[in-house]
CSV table of C-alpha atoms in Angstrom, one decimal:
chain,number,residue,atom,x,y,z
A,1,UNK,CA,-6.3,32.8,-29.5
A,2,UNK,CA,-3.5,30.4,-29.9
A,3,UNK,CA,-3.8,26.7,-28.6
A,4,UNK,CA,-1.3,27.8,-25.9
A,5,UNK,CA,-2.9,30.5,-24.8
A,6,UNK,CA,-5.9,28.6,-24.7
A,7,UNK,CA,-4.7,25.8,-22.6
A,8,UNK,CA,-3.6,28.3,-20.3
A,9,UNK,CA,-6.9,29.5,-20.2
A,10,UNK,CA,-8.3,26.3,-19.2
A,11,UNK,CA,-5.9,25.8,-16.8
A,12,UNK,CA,-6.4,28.8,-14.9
A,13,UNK,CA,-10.0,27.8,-14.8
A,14,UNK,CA,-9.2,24.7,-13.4
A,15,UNK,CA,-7.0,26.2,-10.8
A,16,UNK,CA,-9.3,28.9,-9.7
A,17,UNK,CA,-12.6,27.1,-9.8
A,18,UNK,CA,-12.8,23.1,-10.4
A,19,UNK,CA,-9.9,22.3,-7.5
A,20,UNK,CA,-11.7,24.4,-4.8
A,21,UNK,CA,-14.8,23.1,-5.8
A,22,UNK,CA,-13.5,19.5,-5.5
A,23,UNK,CA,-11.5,19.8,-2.3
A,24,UNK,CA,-14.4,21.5,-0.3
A,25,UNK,CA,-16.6,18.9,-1.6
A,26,UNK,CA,-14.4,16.4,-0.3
A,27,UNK,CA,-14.4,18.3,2.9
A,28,UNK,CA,-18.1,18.1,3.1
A,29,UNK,CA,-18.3,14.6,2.6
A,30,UNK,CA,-15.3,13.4,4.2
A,31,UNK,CA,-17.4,14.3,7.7
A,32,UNK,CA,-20.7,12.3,7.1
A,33,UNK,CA,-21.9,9.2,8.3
A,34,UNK,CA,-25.5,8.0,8.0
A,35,UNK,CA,-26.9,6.2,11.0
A,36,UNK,CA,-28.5,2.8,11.3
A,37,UNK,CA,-31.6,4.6,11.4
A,38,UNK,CA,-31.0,6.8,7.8
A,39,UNK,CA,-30.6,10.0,9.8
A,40,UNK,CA,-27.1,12.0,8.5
A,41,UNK,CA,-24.6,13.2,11.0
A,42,UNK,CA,-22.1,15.2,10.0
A,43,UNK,CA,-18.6,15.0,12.2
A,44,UNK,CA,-16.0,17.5,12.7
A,45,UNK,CA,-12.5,16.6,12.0
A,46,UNK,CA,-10.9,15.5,15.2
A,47,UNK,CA,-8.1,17.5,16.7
A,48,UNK,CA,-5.7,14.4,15.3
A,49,UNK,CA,-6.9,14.9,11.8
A,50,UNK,CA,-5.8,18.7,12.0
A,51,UNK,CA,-2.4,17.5,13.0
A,52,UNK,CA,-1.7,15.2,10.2
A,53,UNK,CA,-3.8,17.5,7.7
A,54,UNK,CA,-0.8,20.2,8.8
A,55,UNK,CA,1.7,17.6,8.4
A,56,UNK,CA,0.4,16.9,4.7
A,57,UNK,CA,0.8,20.4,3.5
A,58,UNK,CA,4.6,20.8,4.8
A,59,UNK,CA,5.1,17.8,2.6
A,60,UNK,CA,3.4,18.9,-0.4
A,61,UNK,CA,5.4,22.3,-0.1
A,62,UNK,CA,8.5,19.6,0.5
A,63,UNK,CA,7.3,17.6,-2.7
A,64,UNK,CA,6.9,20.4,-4.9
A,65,UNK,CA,3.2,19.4,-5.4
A,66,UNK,CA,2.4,23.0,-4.4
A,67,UNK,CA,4.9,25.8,-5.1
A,68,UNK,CA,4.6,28.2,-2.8
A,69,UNK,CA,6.6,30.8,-4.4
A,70,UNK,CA,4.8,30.0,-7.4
A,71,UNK,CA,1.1,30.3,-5.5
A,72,UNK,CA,1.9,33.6,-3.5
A,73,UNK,CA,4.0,36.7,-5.2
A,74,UNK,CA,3.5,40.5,-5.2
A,75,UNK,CA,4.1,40.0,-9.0
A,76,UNK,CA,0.3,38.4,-9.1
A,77,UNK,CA,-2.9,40.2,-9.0
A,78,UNK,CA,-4.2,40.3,-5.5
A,79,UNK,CA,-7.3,38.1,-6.7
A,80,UNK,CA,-5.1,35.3,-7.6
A,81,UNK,CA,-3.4,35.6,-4.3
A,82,UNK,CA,-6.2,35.4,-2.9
A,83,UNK,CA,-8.0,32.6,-4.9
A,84,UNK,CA,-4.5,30.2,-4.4
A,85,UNK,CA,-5.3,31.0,-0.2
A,86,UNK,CA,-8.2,29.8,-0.7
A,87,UNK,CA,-7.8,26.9,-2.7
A,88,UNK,CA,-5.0,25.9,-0.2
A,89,UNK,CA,-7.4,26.3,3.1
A,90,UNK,CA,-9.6,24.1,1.0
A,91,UNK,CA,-6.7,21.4,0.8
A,92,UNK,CA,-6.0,21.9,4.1
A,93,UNK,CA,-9.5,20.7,5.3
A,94,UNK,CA,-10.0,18.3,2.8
A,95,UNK,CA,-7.1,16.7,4.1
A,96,UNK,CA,-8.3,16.9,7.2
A,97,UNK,CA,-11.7,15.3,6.2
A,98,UNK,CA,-10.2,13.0,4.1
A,99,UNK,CA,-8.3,11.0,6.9
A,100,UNK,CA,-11.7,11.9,8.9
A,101,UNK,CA,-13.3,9.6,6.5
A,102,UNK,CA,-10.4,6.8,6.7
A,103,UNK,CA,-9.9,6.5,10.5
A,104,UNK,CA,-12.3,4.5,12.9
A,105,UNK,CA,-14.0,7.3,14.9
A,106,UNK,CA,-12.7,6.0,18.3
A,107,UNK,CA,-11.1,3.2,20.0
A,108,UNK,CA,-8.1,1.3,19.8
A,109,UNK,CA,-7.8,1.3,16.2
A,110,UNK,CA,-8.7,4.9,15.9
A,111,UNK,CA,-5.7,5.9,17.9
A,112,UNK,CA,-3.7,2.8,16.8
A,113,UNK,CA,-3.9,3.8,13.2
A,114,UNK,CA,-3.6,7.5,13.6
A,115,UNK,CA,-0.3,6.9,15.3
A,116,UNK,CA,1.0,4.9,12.0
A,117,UNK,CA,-0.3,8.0,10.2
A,118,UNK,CA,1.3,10.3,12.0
A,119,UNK,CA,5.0,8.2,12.3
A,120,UNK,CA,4.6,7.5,8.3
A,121,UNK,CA,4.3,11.4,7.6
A,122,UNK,CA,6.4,12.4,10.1
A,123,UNK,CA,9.3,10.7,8.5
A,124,UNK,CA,8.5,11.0,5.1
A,125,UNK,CA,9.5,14.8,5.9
A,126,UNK,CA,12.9,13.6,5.9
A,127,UNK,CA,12.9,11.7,2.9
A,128,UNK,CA,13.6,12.2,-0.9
A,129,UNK,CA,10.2,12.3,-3.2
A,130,UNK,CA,8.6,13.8,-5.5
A,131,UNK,CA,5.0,15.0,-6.6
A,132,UNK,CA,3.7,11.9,-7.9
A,133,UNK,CA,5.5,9.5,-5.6
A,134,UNK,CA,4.1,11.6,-3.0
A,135,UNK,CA,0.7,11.5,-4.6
A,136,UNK,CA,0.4,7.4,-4.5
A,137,UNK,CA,1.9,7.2,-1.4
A,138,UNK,CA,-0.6,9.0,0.0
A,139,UNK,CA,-3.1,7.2,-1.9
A,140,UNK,CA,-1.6,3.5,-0.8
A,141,UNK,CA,-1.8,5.2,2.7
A,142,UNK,CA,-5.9,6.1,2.3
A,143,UNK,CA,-6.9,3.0,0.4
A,144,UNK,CA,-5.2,0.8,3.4
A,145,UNK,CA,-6.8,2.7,5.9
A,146,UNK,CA,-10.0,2.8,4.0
A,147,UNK,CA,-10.2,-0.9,3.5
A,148,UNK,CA,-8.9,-1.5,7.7
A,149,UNK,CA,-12.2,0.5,8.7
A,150,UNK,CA,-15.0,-0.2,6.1
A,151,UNK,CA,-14.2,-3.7,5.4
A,152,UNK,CA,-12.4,-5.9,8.0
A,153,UNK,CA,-13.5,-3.2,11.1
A,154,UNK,CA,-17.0,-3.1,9.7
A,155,UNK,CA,-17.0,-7.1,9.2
A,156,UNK,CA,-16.2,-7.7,13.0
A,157,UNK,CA,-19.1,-5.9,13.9
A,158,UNK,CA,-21.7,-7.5,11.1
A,159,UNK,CA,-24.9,-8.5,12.9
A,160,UNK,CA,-24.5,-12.4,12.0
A,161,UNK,CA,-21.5,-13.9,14.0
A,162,UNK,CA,-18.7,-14.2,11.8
A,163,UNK,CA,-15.5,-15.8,12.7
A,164,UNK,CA,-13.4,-12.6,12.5
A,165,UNK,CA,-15.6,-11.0,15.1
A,166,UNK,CA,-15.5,-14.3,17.2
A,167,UNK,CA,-11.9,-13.9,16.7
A,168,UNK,CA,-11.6,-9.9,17.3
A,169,UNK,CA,-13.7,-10.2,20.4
A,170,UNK,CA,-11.6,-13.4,21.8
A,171,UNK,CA,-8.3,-11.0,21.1
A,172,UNK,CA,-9.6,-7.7,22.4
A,173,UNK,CA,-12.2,-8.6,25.4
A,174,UNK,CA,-13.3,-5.4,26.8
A,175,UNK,CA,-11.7,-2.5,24.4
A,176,UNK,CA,-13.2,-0.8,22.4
A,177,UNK,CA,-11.8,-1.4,18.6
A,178,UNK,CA,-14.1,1.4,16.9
A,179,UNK,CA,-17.5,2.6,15.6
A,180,UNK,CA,-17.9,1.9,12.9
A,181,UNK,CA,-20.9,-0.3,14.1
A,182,UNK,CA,-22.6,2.8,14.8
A,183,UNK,CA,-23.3,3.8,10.4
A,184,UNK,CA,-25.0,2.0,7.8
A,185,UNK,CA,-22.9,0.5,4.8
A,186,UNK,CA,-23.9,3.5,2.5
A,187,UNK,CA,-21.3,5.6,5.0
A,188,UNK,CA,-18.7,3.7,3.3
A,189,UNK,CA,-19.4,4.3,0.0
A,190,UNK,CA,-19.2,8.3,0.2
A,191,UNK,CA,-16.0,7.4,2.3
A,192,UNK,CA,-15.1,5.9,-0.8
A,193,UNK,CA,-16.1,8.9,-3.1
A,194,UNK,CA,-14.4,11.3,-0.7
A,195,UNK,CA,-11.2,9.6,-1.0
A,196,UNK,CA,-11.2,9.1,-4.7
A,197,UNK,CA,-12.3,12.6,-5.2
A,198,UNK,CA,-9.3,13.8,-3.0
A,199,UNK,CA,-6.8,12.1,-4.6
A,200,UNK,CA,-7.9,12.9,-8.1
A,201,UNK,CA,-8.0,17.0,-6.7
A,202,UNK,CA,-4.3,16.1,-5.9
A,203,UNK,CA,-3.4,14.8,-8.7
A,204,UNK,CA,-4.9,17.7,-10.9
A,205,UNK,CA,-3.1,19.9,-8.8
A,206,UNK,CA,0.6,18.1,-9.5
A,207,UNK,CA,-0.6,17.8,-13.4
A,208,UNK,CA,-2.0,22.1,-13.2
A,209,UNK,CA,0.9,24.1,-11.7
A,210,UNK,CA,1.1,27.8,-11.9
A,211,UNK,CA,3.4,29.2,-14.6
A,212,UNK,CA,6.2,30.1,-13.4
A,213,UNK,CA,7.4,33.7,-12.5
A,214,UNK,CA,10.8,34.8,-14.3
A,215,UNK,CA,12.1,37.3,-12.1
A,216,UNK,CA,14.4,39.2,-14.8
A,217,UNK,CA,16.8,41.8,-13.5
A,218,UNK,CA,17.7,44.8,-16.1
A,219,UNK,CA,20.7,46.3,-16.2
A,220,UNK,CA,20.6,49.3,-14.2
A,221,UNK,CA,19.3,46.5,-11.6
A,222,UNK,CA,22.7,44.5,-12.3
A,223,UNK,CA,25.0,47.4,-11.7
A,224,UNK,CA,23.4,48.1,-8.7
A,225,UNK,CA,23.9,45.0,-7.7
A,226,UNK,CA,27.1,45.4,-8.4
A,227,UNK,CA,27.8,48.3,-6.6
């Protein structure tokens, strides 16, 4: 085996079995929280979530960061066919999670943040990018949101007064900003490993695209063409 063929080996390995492993991890922990208490909870991805997690895949088919043509073809076997549906349905919910993990669960800046979200894809539709620009982006985008919630959210609601919660609840008397008073700390950190575990499944997917089907016409093909 040459050293081409065996890094095509490993590549298909990594397509078939290490990127649906990751994303369906990340969907896993993308929905739990751990309660004051210790007890896990594991949530659902909202209805909002779904939306944007749709949103995501029409721009990585956009960006190129998954070729469809590439990932669904009567000229591959029907188990690769069907492994690449599966690995996508896995992106699809780990997206889902994933944004799951980096929103507030409710309130104000659950809705106020999934609106920026959803205005930020929404135009990014329309504009020029590619893979990786799409792939930091997208990372910026989490990490922001991920720092919003489980630091500056979580700070206003911090047992000992602080002046950003003296602040917060001067500013927003009587709404509700979020939950996030409801979980223990440790919630943020698999947030945390959810996120980064996402984005390195994205960018293993830009780095591990399928090879490329040549569709080659022979002649007799061309002269009926032709005719």
């Amino acid at each position: 085996m040459t050293s081409e063929e065996r890094a095509e080996s490993n590549a298909e390995l990594v397509r078939a079995f290490l990127l649906p492993t990751i994303f369906l991890t990340v969907a896993l922990l993308g929905g739990v929280r751990v309660t004051q208490a210790g007890e896990l909870l594991f949530l659902p991805p909202p209805l909002i979530t779904l939306l944007l997690a749709s949103l995501l895949l029409l721009l990585f088919a956009r960006g190129r960061l998954i070729e469809l043509e590439q990932w669904f073809s009567y000229r591959l076997s029907p188990l690769t066919n069907l492994s690449n549906a599966l690995t996508l349905l896995a992106i699809f919910f780990a997206s889902a999670q994933a944004l799951n993990a980096a929103l507030p669960e409710s309130g104000l800046l659950h809705w106020m943040l999934s609106f920026f979200f959803l205005w930020t894809l929404w135009n990014d539709l329309f504009a020029p990018f590619d893979a990786r620009r799409l792939t930091r982006s997208l990372g910026v985008l989490l990490g922001t949101a991920f720092i919003f919630k489980h630091i500056l959210v979580s700070s206003l609601y911090a047992p000992e007064g602080s002046w950003p919660r003296k602040l917060a609840s001067a500013l927003f008397e009587g709404v509700t900003l979020g939950m996030a008073h409801r979980f223990a700390a440790s919630s943020g950190y698999i947030a945390f490993f959810a996120l980064a575990l996402y984005v390195v499944g994205l960018i293993l997917t830009a780095r591990l695209r399928p090879p490329r089907i040549e569709i080659v016409a022979s002649r007799g093909d061309d002269h009926l063409m032709r005719d």
